[in-house]
Structure formats: structure tokens, C-alpha cells
Amino acid sequence: MQNFNSQYLKIFIVIYLLAFLFETEQFKAPLKFIYACFLKPIGNHADQQSRLNSFYKDQAEVYDATRGRLLRGRLTMLKLTADQLRKQIINTSRKPIWVDIGGGTGWNIEKMNDFFPIEQFEKVYLVDLCAPLCKIAESRFHAKGWNNVHVVCDDAASFKLPGIENDIGKIDLVTMSYSLSMIDKFYPVIDRIKSLLSPNGLFGIADFYVSGRVINNDIQVQQGTLNRHCNWFTRWFWQIWFEFDHINLHTSRRDYVEYQFDTIKSFNGRNHFLIPYLVQIPYYVWLGTTKSLASASHVNLNSINTSSLTSLEKLKNSAESKTDNSSVNRSVWRQPYNPTLPRHTQFNTYIYAFTWEDPREDMKVLDLNENDSMFVITSAGDNLLEYALRANPKRIHCVDLNPCQNHLLELKLAGISALNYKDFWSLFGKGKHPQFEHLLDTQLSPYLSSHAYQFWKTHSKTFQNNFFRTGSSGIALRILHLIITIAGLSRDVASLCHASSIKEQKKIYDDKLRPTILHSWLVKIFNNPVFLWKALGVPIRQWKMLLDEGTAHQYLCDTFDGVMAHYKLANDGYFYFLCLMLHYNSESCPSYLTQSGFETLKNGALNSIKIHTNYIVDVLKGLGDGELTKAVVMDHIDWFSESEAEEEIKQLARAVKKGGYVFWRSSARRPWYDKVFVKHGFAVDPICIREPGSGVPLDRVNMYASFYRATKL
Ligand SMILES: C[S@@+](CC[C@H](N)C(=O)[O-])C[C@H]1O[C@@H](n2cnc3c(N)ncnc32)[C@H](O)[C@@H]1O
Ligand SMILES: *[C@@H]1O[C@H](CO)[C@@H](O)[C@H](O)[C@H]1NC(C)=O
Ligand SMILES: *[C@@H]1O[C@H](CO)[C@@H](O)[C@H](O)[C@H]1NC(C)=O
Ligand SMILES: *[C@@H]1O[C@H](CO)[C@@H](O)[C@H](O)[C@H]1NC(C)=O
Ligand SMILES: *[C@@H]1O[C@H](CO)[C@@H](O)[C@H](O)[C@H]1NC(C)=O
């Protein structure tokens, strides 16, 4: 074992030295660190304290310099806890008390000051067993002049907090960064933390971990599945590697924490320490709270009849009403779902970064008011925000099978709730924000479910280049721009989007763009089913419906000619403005992106939203008879087989109240499933049918051939 040990250590030391030689000012610190970590014999100390003292004695002063890159996730953990803490104490006058266990040199406490000022804590305690590190922490706090910070040099399982008589339930925040894995007897430590925390107390962890495939159906574990699984080599290698330093990565620690607390946020990262790709140490950041009645952690999601997910919702709601004074809002909008099901894991990103139907036409016929209960498809969330903004219906059920579409909606809702207009416009108007990851950790996170947080944390580069170039719709836009560039049309496209009149716009379109865009070779691309599905999200069944009524070329002419002759892109036709410019402008954008729309939504129009991640038909099954008054199902029935359509329409007929409406768009002028609605007790009326060659558009998108309403009889 000893030989094996030193072999690997030597390789590691050489790599480490090489990497650091290039940064001469930091040269000395790593050498000391290497000496203490790898060369100096650890020895067989009888107890943990003397082992720690000896381990850290020579590296105490260089500790912070050497740990910056090794111990990743600490800043994220601090930002998340600060943000959540701020949101929670909003209604209390009491200052919070924080205990940092295994706090070492006090780095966490010093950094926290940037996110949550230390004076705003009643008291802060650093607990650490290692005397040389405690000493450094003490002089650090002394230099800062913080006299509400106390260093307790004691064991994590048994420490007493000076100045607090009975500490049970008195602590608002406990953090542990890279110390849980170092503590041998961790069960009593976690139990002690549980007893210390106040009813809404927070517990934050950043640490290394390893994990096999997630087969646990516990809802708590499911809160943190994205990237959690480590391959066998990673698991085996790092567990053994860290054991040399008495650091234990076994899953039992994290499992027990997740069992004892409610997860608020969970993130699994890989630390590419010094050498990207070769070295990938798994680490996690976790934020949790005292288990409440609202916790459904004992519920096994797989054993729930998916069609009665609302029973879980009821259970959650009834528990929530019991703890009404609780100020922790776990996920306000998102309903629980099981992310490990294949139906969800088939998607690793969103298809639509923007919604491709015109809500202005919907509003003309929806007849919405505050008493309505709606059922809509999430898509990119743009249209349901329009409904909320214009009419504030009492309930909007948003459904998507693709969890990423719902993550995107959650991000928009969190952005409206937490951000100022300028930042929100940067994100979703311009599609760019250089500080997105910082906003995510310091402002947006309390409003996001753990799932959505993990997704955006792992996709934090989305807003660096351009959000609208991401997702599958982003692929279509990139191809479009490639064609525009190759055809040398960039300048014409810009003048088209800034034309001062429809006449001018139409002229540019007719003279410059139409001959290329509607050229037959391009139409051929559109006839490729793989392209249609991957880039445009148009399944083959839908394309067939369209071809049954005419040619692809005619269809595309009808689409573009109608739009260009009727809607000025610069201040109205925001759909095509976006596709061509890859951003919105202040006049050509969805209403929720205008300052007044944003303010209206911020002031309470979002409470009606519930986000479901499941099949449409399964969500419908969970709703009561006649619970809905309006449903907008977009074009998705085009995708269905007859039996699928039949099953879903049957559920719609049950859930929609008498006199209620169902709306859909179709790529066919007369979709075959209209008669299925009639069969199940609806009266079907076309609102608008686009006649080929007429040049009259259906709406500002004009991608569909018809728009229908069914009224429940
Ligand atoms: C890797 S360091 C992390 C220090 C600091 N939290 C940070 O993030 O830089 C682990 C710390 O846990 C402390 N520690 C280990 N076992 C402990 C125990 N049983 N009780 C208290 N502290 C302990 C060690 O002394 C050491 O300071
Ligand atoms: C699930 O619920 C639906 C409707 O409530 C019911 O018809 C079905 O039998 C249930 N399935 C199971 C496995 O309990
Ligand atoms: C909520 O109120 C109940 C009874 O009024 C109380 O027992 C409980 O501790 C309170 N919870 C919180 C989180 O303040
Ligand atoms: C929690 O959410 C409810 C609405 O769902 C809202 O009224 C309340 O203000 C929120 N609490 C906090 C602390 O944000
Ligand atoms: C909504 O319902 C309430 C109570 O039934 C009623 O007073 C109100 O007029 C309704 N609003 C509209 C716009 O129908």
C-alpha cells in the first residue's frame, strides 16, 4: 500500500510543481503545502486533534494561498446562504447567529462579509479542532475589528458556544466547507447541527464527494441529481486518494445530511484542479433547512400514481398552511417531479428559447379575466406571461414534458421577482449578461427550485455570448445566419429590420431577400425530417399534415410574404426581428420585456403560476372535473397519433368547465382532430384560416395555417 501511495504522490507532485513554476510569486506557498501534505510523515497519532495539529502546523500560514483552487464551491455556498438568509430574515428584527464548523483559518467568515456584512450577525462562531489554524483565524478577526466573531477551538461533535446558555434551536445558519469529509464521527455532528438550528435555520455545505448512479427515489436525493453520478474510475480513484489525508468521500455523509434536512439547493461540480479534463475532482454545494411538515421527503415519487400528482401537491399545501409563518419559500411555482425518469432525461436542453405563437391574437379571443383558470404549454413562457400581465387570471397551470423549458420559465419568473429592469432586459431582451452567474448566486437563487438552479449553474455561460443562439431554436437561428452571411445579405437584413415603413420593408424583402430565402434548394433543407425536428422542433407527422394540403414552397411563401407585407419588424413584428437581429429592441419585443409589463408582473401577477413537468394528459388527469375555464394547447396535437389525441381530448373535455374554451393552432387548414373535439362534446369554430396565395397573415408569426377554438357544451 505504501508503494502504491508514493508512486501516485510523486506523479502528482511533479505535475503540481510544473504548474506552479509558471506563477513564481506563489512559488513558496505550494512547496510548503506539498511538504506538509505529502512528504512529511503523517505518523500514527492517537487522536484526531494531534493529527490535525501536526498536519496543519507547517502549512497554517500558507493555508489560504494553497486552497483557493482546490476548495471550489465555497464562494457559491456563501453567496447562496447569504441570499437565502437575507430573504428569510426580511420580516424579523432579530439578527442571525452563524456557526462555521471546521472553519480553519476563517476564510469563509472574511469572504462572507462581501455578501452579508458580518456586523449584521448577532454573533458568528468559528469552530475548529486544529489549534494552529484557530490562531490564524483569531488574528484575522482581530485585525478586522469584528468583536462579534468568536473562535472556539473544540471538536465539532461536542463544542459549547460561549455566551449562549442553551443553544438548542438558537442558530440560524451553520456552514461546513470541506470539513464534513474530514470528520471521522460525522453522525453525532450532523445530529448536533440538527438540534442547533432554529425552525427555518439554514445549513450550507461545500465539499468533495463521490456518488454512484442515483437509484434512490427519495425526493431529497432527486433535488440534486444533475451531474451527480461519477464514473467508476473517478469514484475509486478519489476515494482512495483522499483517504491518505484522512478525508472520507463516502456517500454516507451526504446521504445522511439529505435524510435529516430539506434540500433547498444542490449543485454537483467538477474541479479541474490544475489540469483540465485529466483531473476532475467531484465537489458539491448544498443548501438545506430544518425538515418541516411541508417536506415530502418520505414520499416515494415512483410509487405515486402520476395521474394524481395533485395529491402530493395537496399534502404539500396542507403542510404549508400549517407552517404559514414559515418564511422559507422553497419552490413557489415548480411542482415536484422525478428528474430521473427517461421521459425527462431524454432532454438535455430546451428546444424553444422564445415562444413561436402570437399572444396578441390569443388575447383578442381568449376573453380572459381574473376568475379564469388556465391550462397552457410552457414553451419559453413568453405567452403565459402576456396572459398574466394582461388579465391576471387566478390560476395558470403551465405544463411541459421537457424539464429545461420549465427551468427557463422559472428563470424568467425569478428574474422578474428578484432583478431590476436593466438586468432583466440584458438577460432576455439583449440575450447577454456578463455577470449572469453572479446574479444567479446572489439574487435569483432563492426563487429557483433546486432543479432549475442546477441547470442554470451548469449552463452559466448561456448569457455570455447570446442566449438566443442556445437551445435547439438557437441551432436554427445559427443556420439562418450562416445562410444570410454566405448569401451576402447581412446589410439587407439590417435595413429590413430598421425600415421606417412597411412599404420600404416590403421592397427590401421583395428585391433582396425573397429570391434567396424562397429559393428551391433552401426549401429542400426544410424537407429534411432530421433538420425539421432537431432545429425547428417540427415532427414529421406535423409536416405531413402540411404537405397533404399543398407544397412546402407555397407554405413558406404564404408565411413570409404575409408577415413582411403587414407587420413592421422594427416596432411590431418582434418574432422575425428577433430571428434576424438575435435580440429585441425596446419597441419590438413581448410585453413582459417592456418596463411597464415588467413592473406589473413584479407587483404580484406571478402568484397564479404553477409549473408541472409531465405529460399533458397526466397533468390533466390530476385536475378536477370542470376545474379549467381556458386551455391554450398550441400546435402539439398535430404531433399526435389518433389514439393519443383521443385520450388527451377526452381529458380536456372532463377538466374544462361548461362554456370554457380550448384553443389550438395547426399546420393544416383543417386538422383531422377537429372532429375528435366534436365527438367529445365541444363545438369547434375556426378563428382564422390562412388561404394559400391570399397574402393575408394569420398573425405576426404566421407559421400556422389555422387557429381554432372549441367551446365546451
Ligand atoms: C480542509 S479544512 C477546511 C477549512 C475551511 N472551512 C476552508 O474551507 O478553508 C478542514 C477543517 O476541518 C477541521 N476539522 C477536522 N476535524 C474536525 C473536528 N472533529 N472538529 C472540528 N474541526 C475539525 C480541520 O481542523 C480543518 O481546519
Ligand atoms: C391512477 O389514477 C387514475 C385516475 O385517478 C386511475 O384510473 C388509475 O387506475 C390509477 N392507477 C393506479 C396504478 O393506481
Ligand atoms: C409558527 O407558529 C407556530 C404557532 O404559532 C409556532 O409554534 C412555530 O414555532 C412558528 N414557526 C416559525 C417558523 O416561526
Ligand atoms: C412566499 O410566497 C408567497 C406566495 O406564494 C408570498 O406571498 C410570500 O411573500 C413569499 N414569502 C417570502 C418570504 O418571499
Ligand atoms: C369574478 O368573480 C367574482 C365573484 O364571483 C365577481 O364578483 C366578479 O364580477 C367576477 N369578475 C369578472 C370579470 O367576471
PDB file of C-alpha atoms in Angstrom, residues 395-618:
ATOM      1  CA  ARG A 395     -54.567  30.187 -11.864  1.00  0.00           C
ATOM      2  CA  ILE A 396     -52.242  29.341 -14.766  1.00  0.00           C
ATOM      3  CA  HIS A 397     -51.172  25.700 -14.978  1.00  0.00           C
ATOM      4  CA  CYS A 398     -48.051  25.566 -17.158  1.00  0.00           C
ATOM      5  CA  VAL A 399     -47.072  22.159 -18.462  1.00  0.00           C
ATOM      6  CA  ASP A 400     -44.025  20.857 -20.262  1.00  0.00           C
ATOM      7  CA  LEU A 401     -42.534  17.401 -20.560  1.00  0.00           C
ATOM      8  CA  ASN A 402     -39.123  18.929 -21.176  1.00  0.00           C
ATOM      9  CA  PRO A 403     -37.808  19.994 -17.754  1.00  0.00           C
ATOM     10  CA  CYS A 404     -35.494  22.546 -19.404  1.00  0.00           C
ATOM     11  CA  GLN A 405     -38.420  24.561 -20.803  1.00  0.00           C
ATOM     12  CA  ASN A 406     -39.686  24.811 -17.245  1.00  0.00           C
ATOM     13  CA  HIS A 407     -36.207  25.750 -15.995  1.00  0.00           C
ATOM     14  CA  LEU A 408     -36.297  28.603 -18.499  1.00  0.00           C
ATOM     15  CA  LEU A 409     -39.712  29.739 -17.301  1.00  0.00           C
ATOM     16  CA  GLU A 410     -38.523  29.601 -13.694  1.00  0.00           C
ATOM     17  CA  LEU A 411     -35.535  31.742 -14.616  1.00  0.00           C
ATOM     18  CA  LYS A 412     -37.831  34.349 -16.171  1.00  0.00           C
ATOM     19  CA  LEU A 413     -40.100  34.336 -13.116  1.00  0.00           C
ATOM     20  CA  ALA A 414     -37.123  34.576 -10.759  1.00  0.00           C
ATOM     21  CA  GLY A 415     -35.706  37.392 -12.890  1.00  0.00           C
ATOM     22  CA  ILE A 416     -38.947  39.356 -12.701  1.00  0.00           C
ATOM     23  CA  SER A 417     -39.147  38.803  -8.933  1.00  0.00           C
ATOM     24  CA  ALA A 418     -35.535  39.482  -7.994  1.00  0.00           C
ATOM     25  CA  LEU A 419     -33.869  41.700 -10.574  1.00  0.00           C
ATOM     26  CA  ASN A 420     -34.111  45.314 -11.604  1.00  0.00           C
ATOM     27  CA  TYR A 421     -35.410  46.075 -15.072  1.00  0.00           C
ATOM     28  CA  LYS A 422     -31.979  46.780 -16.532  1.00  0.00           C
ATOM     29  CA  ASP A 423     -30.549  43.385 -15.629  1.00  0.00           C
ATOM     30  CA  PHE A 424     -33.728  41.633 -16.727  1.00  0.00           C
ATOM     31  CA  TRP A 425     -33.648  43.395 -20.087  1.00  0.00           C
ATOM     32  CA  SER A 426     -29.988  42.442 -20.515  1.00  0.00           C
ATOM     33  CA  LEU A 427     -30.824  38.792 -19.989  1.00  0.00           C
ATOM     34  CA  PHE A 428     -33.974  38.401 -22.048  1.00  0.00           C
ATOM     35  CA  GLY A 429     -34.042  41.483 -24.276  1.00  0.00           C
ATOM     36  CA  LYS A 430     -30.406  41.578 -25.325  1.00  0.00           C
ATOM     37  CA  GLY A 431     -29.712  37.929 -24.579  1.00  0.00           C
ATOM     38  CA  LYS A 432     -26.435  38.861 -22.904  1.00  0.00           C
ATOM     39  CA  HIS A 433     -25.303  39.480 -19.360  1.00  0.00           C
ATOM     40  CA  PRO A 434     -21.632  39.207 -18.415  1.00  0.00           C
ATOM     41  CA  GLN A 435     -22.447  38.719 -14.715  1.00  0.00           C
ATOM     42  CA  PHE A 436     -25.117  36.084 -15.092  1.00  0.00           C
ATOM     43  CA  GLU A 437     -23.512  33.555 -12.752  1.00  0.00           C
ATOM     44  CA  HIS A 438     -23.117  36.159 -10.029  1.00  0.00           C
ATOM     45  CA  LEU A 439     -26.767  37.247 -10.400  1.00  0.00           C
ATOM     46  CA  LEU A 440     -27.763  33.606 -10.216  1.00  0.00           C
ATOM     47  CA  ASP A 441     -25.968  33.019  -6.921  1.00  0.00           C
ATOM     48  CA  THR A 442     -26.668  36.347  -5.241  1.00  0.00           C
ATOM     49  CA  GLN A 443     -30.166  37.335  -6.394  1.00  0.00           C
ATOM     50  CA  LEU A 444     -32.021  34.703  -8.385  1.00  0.00           C
ATOM     51  CA  SER A 445     -31.311  31.538  -6.407  1.00  0.00           C
ATOM     52  CA  PRO A 446     -33.920  31.896  -3.628  1.00  0.00           C
ATOM     53  CA  TYR A 447     -36.676  31.963  -6.243  1.00  0.00           C
ATOM     54  CA  LEU A 448     -35.483  28.909  -8.164  1.00  0.00           C
ATOM     55  CA  SER A 449     -36.175  25.270  -7.466  1.00  0.00           C
ATOM     56  CA  SER A 450     -33.078  23.185  -6.878  1.00  0.00           C
ATOM     57  CA  HIS A 451     -33.520  21.617 -10.337  1.00  0.00           C
ATOM     58  CA  ALA A 452     -33.637  24.957 -12.128  1.00  0.00           C
ATOM     59  CA  TYR A 453     -30.719  26.292 -10.103  1.00  0.00           C
ATOM     60  CA  GLN A 454     -28.551  23.302 -11.017  1.00  0.00           C
ATOM     61  CA  PHE A 455     -29.449  23.644 -14.667  1.00  0.00           C
ATOM     62  CA  TRP A 456     -28.559  27.328 -14.871  1.00  0.00           C
ATOM     63  CA  LYS A 457     -25.451  26.913 -12.749  1.00  0.00           C
ATOM     64  CA  THR A 458     -24.171  24.265 -15.155  1.00  0.00           C
ATOM     65  CA  HIS A 459     -25.229  26.431 -18.122  1.00  0.00           C
ATOM     66  CA  SER A 460     -23.960  29.686 -16.689  1.00  0.00           C
ATOM     67  CA  LYS A 461     -22.238  30.571 -19.973  1.00  0.00           C
ATOM     68  CA  THR A 462     -25.599  30.826 -21.744  1.00  0.00           C
ATOM     69  CA  PHE A 463     -25.759  34.602 -21.468  1.00  0.00           C
ATOM     70  CA  GLN A 464     -22.111  35.260 -22.254  1.00  0.00           C
ATOM     71  CA  ASN A 465     -22.431  35.043 -25.988  1.00  0.00           C
ATOM     72  CA  ASN A 466     -26.119  35.164 -26.815  1.00  0.00           C
ATOM     73  CA  PHE A 467     -28.985  33.396 -25.129  1.00  0.00           C
ATOM     74  CA  PHE A 468     -30.978  33.277 -28.379  1.00  0.00           C
ATOM     75  CA  ARG A 469     -28.282  31.182 -30.012  1.00  0.00           C
ATOM     76  CA  THR A 470     -28.780  28.448 -27.383  1.00  0.00           C
ATOM     77  CA  GLY A 471     -31.261  25.591 -27.250  1.00  0.00           C
ATOM     78  CA  SER A 472     -32.476  23.850 -30.377  1.00  0.00           C
ATOM     79  CA  SER A 473     -34.092  27.015 -31.728  1.00  0.00           C
ATOM     80  CA  GLY A 474     -30.618  28.541 -31.427  1.00  0.00           C
ATOM     81  CA  ILE A 475     -29.299  25.963 -33.894  1.00  0.00           C
ATOM     82  CA  ALA A 476     -31.964  27.031 -36.404  1.00  0.00           C
ATOM     83  CA  LEU A 477     -31.020  30.683 -35.922  1.00  0.00           C
ATOM     84  CA  ARG A 478     -27.340  29.931 -36.367  1.00  0.00           C
ATOM     85  CA  ILE A 479     -28.071  28.141 -39.630  1.00  0.00           C
ATOM     86  CA  LEU A 480     -30.236  31.046 -40.756  1.00  0.00           C
ATOM     87  CA  HIS A 481     -27.402  33.477 -40.050  1.00  0.00           C
ATOM     88  CA  LEU A 482     -24.906  31.287 -41.820  1.00  0.00           C
ATOM     89  CA  ILE A 483     -27.105  31.399 -44.917  1.00  0.00           C
ATOM     90  CA  ILE A 484     -27.529  35.168 -44.610  1.00  0.00           C
ATOM     91  CA  THR A 485     -23.766  35.616 -44.369  1.00  0.00           C
ATOM     92  CA  ILE A 486     -22.957  33.263 -47.241  1.00  0.00           C
ATOM     93  CA  ALA A 487     -25.550  34.924 -49.443  1.00  0.00           C
ATOM     94  CA  GLY A 488     -24.059  38.332 -48.562  1.00  0.00           C
ATOM     95  CA  LEU A 489     -27.366  39.593 -47.206  1.00  0.00           C
ATOM     96  CA  SER A 490     -26.303  40.849 -43.775  1.00  0.00           C
ATOM     97  CA  ARG A 491     -26.671  44.500 -44.692  1.00  0.00           C
ATOM     98  CA  ASP A 492     -30.066  43.996 -46.326  1.00  0.00           C
ATOM     99  CA  VAL A 493     -31.304  42.140 -43.284  1.00  0.00           C
ATOM    100  CA  ALA A 494     -30.270  45.040 -41.051  1.00  0.00           C
ATOM    101  CA  SER A 495     -32.030  47.594 -43.235  1.00  0.00           C
ATOM    102  CA  LEU A 496     -35.102  45.361 -43.398  1.00  0.00           C
ATOM    103  CA  CYS A 497     -35.279  45.325 -39.602  1.00  0.00           C
ATOM    104  CA  HIS A 498     -34.886  49.094 -39.381  1.00  0.00           C
ATOM    105  CA  ALA A 499     -37.109  50.092 -42.303  1.00  0.00           C
ATOM    106  CA  SER A 500     -39.186  53.152 -41.481  1.00  0.00           C
ATOM    107  CA  SER A 501     -42.348  51.975 -43.235  1.00  0.00           C
ATOM    108  CA  ILE A 502     -43.969  48.720 -44.257  1.00  0.00           C
ATOM    109  CA  LYS A 503     -43.621  49.814 -47.882  1.00  0.00           C
ATOM    110  CA  GLU A 504     -39.874  50.191 -47.533  1.00  0.00           C
ATOM    111  CA  GLN A 505     -39.661  46.893 -45.645  1.00  0.00           C
ATOM    112  CA  LYS A 506     -41.605  45.043 -48.321  1.00  0.00           C
ATOM    113  CA  LYS A 507     -39.442  46.477 -51.074  1.00  0.00           C
ATOM    114  CA  ILE A 508     -36.228  45.312 -49.426  1.00  0.00           C
ATOM    115  CA  TYR A 509     -37.794  41.931 -48.857  1.00  0.00           C
ATOM    116  CA  ASP A 510     -39.060  41.538 -52.431  1.00  0.00           C
ATOM    117  CA  ASP A 511     -35.874  42.774 -54.073  1.00  0.00           C
ATOM    118  CA  LYS A 512     -33.153  41.282 -51.893  1.00  0.00           C
ATOM    119  CA  LEU A 513     -34.273  38.577 -49.528  1.00  0.00           C
ATOM    120  CA  ARG A 514     -37.167  36.734 -51.083  1.00  0.00           C
ATOM    121  CA  PRO A 515     -35.244  35.404 -54.113  1.00  0.00           C
ATOM    122  CA  THR A 516     -32.715  33.733 -51.793  1.00  0.00           C
ATOM    123  CA  ILE A 517     -34.882  32.685 -48.863  1.00  0.00           C
ATOM    124  CA  LEU A 518     -37.534  31.075 -51.021  1.00  0.00           C
ATOM    125  CA  HIS A 519     -35.035  29.516 -53.397  1.00  0.00           C
ATOM    126  CA  SER A 520     -35.738  25.889 -54.092  1.00  0.00           C
ATOM    127  CA  TRP A 521     -32.555  24.490 -52.518  1.00  0.00           C
ATOM    128  CA  LEU A 522     -33.465  26.028 -49.225  1.00  0.00           C
ATOM    129  CA  VAL A 523     -36.906  24.544 -49.407  1.00  0.00           C
ATOM    130  CA  LYS A 524     -35.162  21.182 -49.849  1.00  0.00           C
ATOM    131  CA  ILE A 525     -33.468  21.598 -46.490  1.00  0.00           C
ATOM    132  CA  PHE A 526     -36.856  22.155 -44.959  1.00  0.00           C
ATOM    133  CA  ASN A 527     -37.960  18.870 -46.398  1.00  0.00           C
ATOM    134  CA  ASN A 528     -35.372  17.022 -44.323  1.00  0.00           C
ATOM    135  CA  PRO A 529     -37.139  15.481 -41.320  1.00  0.00           C
ATOM    136  CA  VAL A 530     -33.987  15.409 -39.172  1.00  0.00           C
ATOM    137  CA  PHE A 531     -33.432  19.140 -39.641  1.00  0.00           C
ATOM    138  CA  LEU A 532     -37.088  19.876 -39.009  1.00  0.00           C
ATOM    139  CA  TRP A 533     -37.138  18.064 -35.726  1.00  0.00           C
ATOM    140  CA  LYS A 534     -33.673  18.863 -34.390  1.00  0.00           C
ATOM    141  CA  ALA A 535     -33.597  22.533 -35.276  1.00  0.00           C
ATOM    142  CA  LEU A 536     -37.178  23.626 -35.639  1.00  0.00           C
ATOM    143  CA  GLY A 537     -38.965  21.213 -33.345  1.00  0.00           C
ATOM    144  CA  VAL A 538     -41.361  20.204 -36.120  1.00  0.00           C
ATOM    145  CA  PRO A 539     -42.119  16.496 -36.021  1.00  0.00           C
ATOM    146  CA  ILE A 540     -42.721  14.532 -39.190  1.00  0.00           C
ATOM    147  CA  ARG A 541     -46.413  13.962 -38.514  1.00  0.00           C
ATOM    148  CA  GLN A 542     -46.991  17.703 -38.489  1.00  0.00           C
ATOM    149  CA  TRP A 543     -45.016  18.199 -41.698  1.00  0.00           C
ATOM    150  CA  LYS A 544     -47.106  15.507 -43.397  1.00  0.00           C
ATOM    151  CA  MET A 545     -50.313  17.309 -42.430  1.00  0.00           C
ATOM    152  CA  LEU A 546     -48.988  20.409 -44.123  1.00  0.00           C
ATOM    153  CA  LEU A 547     -47.940  18.578 -47.280  1.00  0.00           C
ATOM    154  CA  ASP A 548     -51.343  16.911 -47.563  1.00  0.00           C
ATOM    155  CA  GLU A 549     -52.812  20.331 -48.318  1.00  0.00           C
ATOM    156  CA  GLY A 550     -50.171  21.813 -50.640  1.00  0.00           C
ATOM    157  CA  THR A 551     -46.452  22.197 -51.285  1.00  0.00           C
ATOM    158  CA  ALA A 552     -43.722  23.234 -48.873  1.00  0.00           C
ATOM    159  CA  HIS A 553     -42.767  26.077 -51.184  1.00  0.00           C
ATOM    160  CA  GLN A 554     -46.265  27.541 -51.211  1.00  0.00           C
ATOM    161  CA  TYR A 555     -46.428  27.210 -47.430  1.00  0.00           C
ATOM    162  CA  LEU A 556     -43.199  29.140 -46.881  1.00  0.00           C
ATOM    163  CA  CYS A 557     -44.232  31.853 -49.402  1.00  0.00           C
ATOM    164  CA  ASP A 558     -47.525  32.288 -47.568  1.00  0.00           C
ATOM    165  CA  THR A 559     -45.684  32.545 -44.256  1.00  0.00           C
ATOM    166  CA  PHE A 560     -43.024  35.122 -45.126  1.00  0.00           C
ATOM    167  CA  ASP A 561     -44.902  37.172 -47.736  1.00  0.00           C
ATOM    168  CA  GLY A 562     -47.798  37.745 -45.377  1.00  0.00           C
ATOM    169  CA  VAL A 563     -45.633  38.885 -42.481  1.00  0.00           C
ATOM    170  CA  MET A 564     -43.396  41.197 -44.490  1.00  0.00           C
ATOM    171  CA  ALA A 565     -46.369  42.964 -46.086  1.00  0.00           C
ATOM    172  CA  HIS A 566     -48.288  43.525 -42.841  1.00  0.00           C
ATOM    173  CA  TYR A 567     -46.105  43.949 -39.760  1.00  0.00           C
ATOM    174  CA  LYS A 568     -43.226  46.342 -39.409  1.00  0.00           C
ATOM    175  CA  LEU A 569     -40.408  44.367 -37.825  1.00  0.00           C
ATOM    176  CA  ALA A 570     -38.818  47.456 -36.270  1.00  0.00           C
ATOM    177  CA  ASN A 571     -41.726  48.154 -33.918  1.00  0.00           C
ATOM    178  CA  ASP A 572     -44.267  45.349 -34.101  1.00  0.00           C
ATOM    179  CA  GLY A 573     -43.200  42.089 -35.692  1.00  0.00           C
ATOM    180  CA  TYR A 574     -40.864  41.157 -32.852  1.00  0.00           C
ATOM    181  CA  PHE A 575     -40.744  37.467 -33.759  1.00  0.00           C
ATOM    182  CA  TYR A 576     -38.846  37.976 -37.002  1.00  0.00           C
ATOM    183  CA  PHE A 577     -36.943  40.970 -35.657  1.00  0.00           C
ATOM    184  CA  LEU A 578     -35.505  38.613 -33.050  1.00  0.00           C
ATOM    185  CA  CYS A 579     -34.631  35.886 -35.545  1.00  0.00           C
ATOM    186  CA  LEU A 580     -32.821  38.324 -37.799  1.00  0.00           C
ATOM    187  CA  MET A 581     -31.141  40.557 -35.202  1.00  0.00           C
ATOM    188  CA  LEU A 582     -30.698  37.999 -32.358  1.00  0.00           C
ATOM    189  CA  HIS A 583     -32.025  40.484 -29.813  1.00  0.00           C
ATOM    190  CA  TYR A 584     -35.166  42.561 -29.223  1.00  0.00           C
ATOM    191  CA  ASN A 585     -35.419  46.337 -29.197  1.00  0.00           C
ATOM    192  CA  SER A 586     -37.500  48.480 -26.851  1.00  0.00           C
ATOM    193  CA  GLU A 587     -40.360  48.784 -29.378  1.00  0.00           C
ATOM    194  CA  SER A 588     -40.267  45.345 -30.877  1.00  0.00           C
ATOM    195  CA  CYS A 589     -40.485  42.871 -28.002  1.00  0.00           C
ATOM    196  CA  PRO A 590     -43.033  40.848 -25.986  1.00  0.00           C
ATOM    197  CA  SER A 591     -44.913  42.941 -23.405  1.00  0.00           C
ATOM    198  CA  TYR A 592     -43.294  41.297 -20.386  1.00  0.00           C
ATOM    199  CA  LEU A 593     -39.991  42.781 -21.557  1.00  0.00           C
ATOM    200  CA  THR A 594     -41.282  46.355 -21.515  1.00  0.00           C
ATOM    201  CA  GLN A 595     -40.701  48.361 -18.364  1.00  0.00           C
ATOM    202  CA  SER A 596     -44.420  48.647 -17.563  1.00  0.00           C
ATOM    203  CA  GLY A 597     -45.101  44.962 -18.249  1.00  0.00           C
ATOM    204  CA  PHE A 598     -42.168  44.002 -16.063  1.00  0.00           C
ATOM    205  CA  GLU A 599     -43.422  46.196 -13.195  1.00  0.00           C
ATOM    206  CA  THR A 600     -46.971  44.831 -13.417  1.00  0.00           C
ATOM    207  CA  LEU A 601     -45.695  41.267 -13.212  1.00  0.00           C
ATOM    208  CA  LYS A 602     -43.316  42.121 -10.385  1.00  0.00           C
ATOM    209  CA  ASN A 603     -46.208  43.520  -8.357  1.00  0.00           C
ATOM    210  CA  GLY A 604     -47.979  40.259  -7.822  1.00  0.00           C
ATOM    211  CA  ALA A 605     -49.179  38.903 -11.141  1.00  0.00           C
ATOM    212  CA  LEU A 606     -46.992  35.804 -10.823  1.00  0.00           C
ATOM    213  CA  ASN A 607     -48.696  34.131  -7.873  1.00  0.00           C
ATOM    214  CA  SER A 608     -51.150  32.330 -10.123  1.00  0.00           C
ATOM    215  CA  ILE A 609     -48.466  30.280 -11.842  1.00  0.00           C
ATOM    216  CA  LYS A 610     -47.962  26.552 -11.199  1.00  0.00           C
ATOM    217  CA  ILE A 611     -45.366  24.694 -13.225  1.00  0.00           C
ATOM    218  CA  HIS A 612     -45.855  20.995 -13.967  1.00  0.00           C
ATOM    219  CA  THR A 613     -43.234  18.739 -15.515  1.00  0.00           C
ATOM    220  CA  ASN A 614     -45.062  15.803 -17.045  1.00  0.00           C
ATOM    221  CA  TYR A 615     -47.125  14.598 -19.983  1.00  0.00           C
ATOM    222  CA  ILE A 616     -50.012  16.955 -20.719  1.00  0.00           C
ATOM    223  CA  VAL A 617     -52.515  14.163 -20.391  1.00  0.00           C
ATOM    224  CA  ASP A 618     -51.155  13.141 -16.979  1.00  0.00           C
TER     225      ASP A 618
END
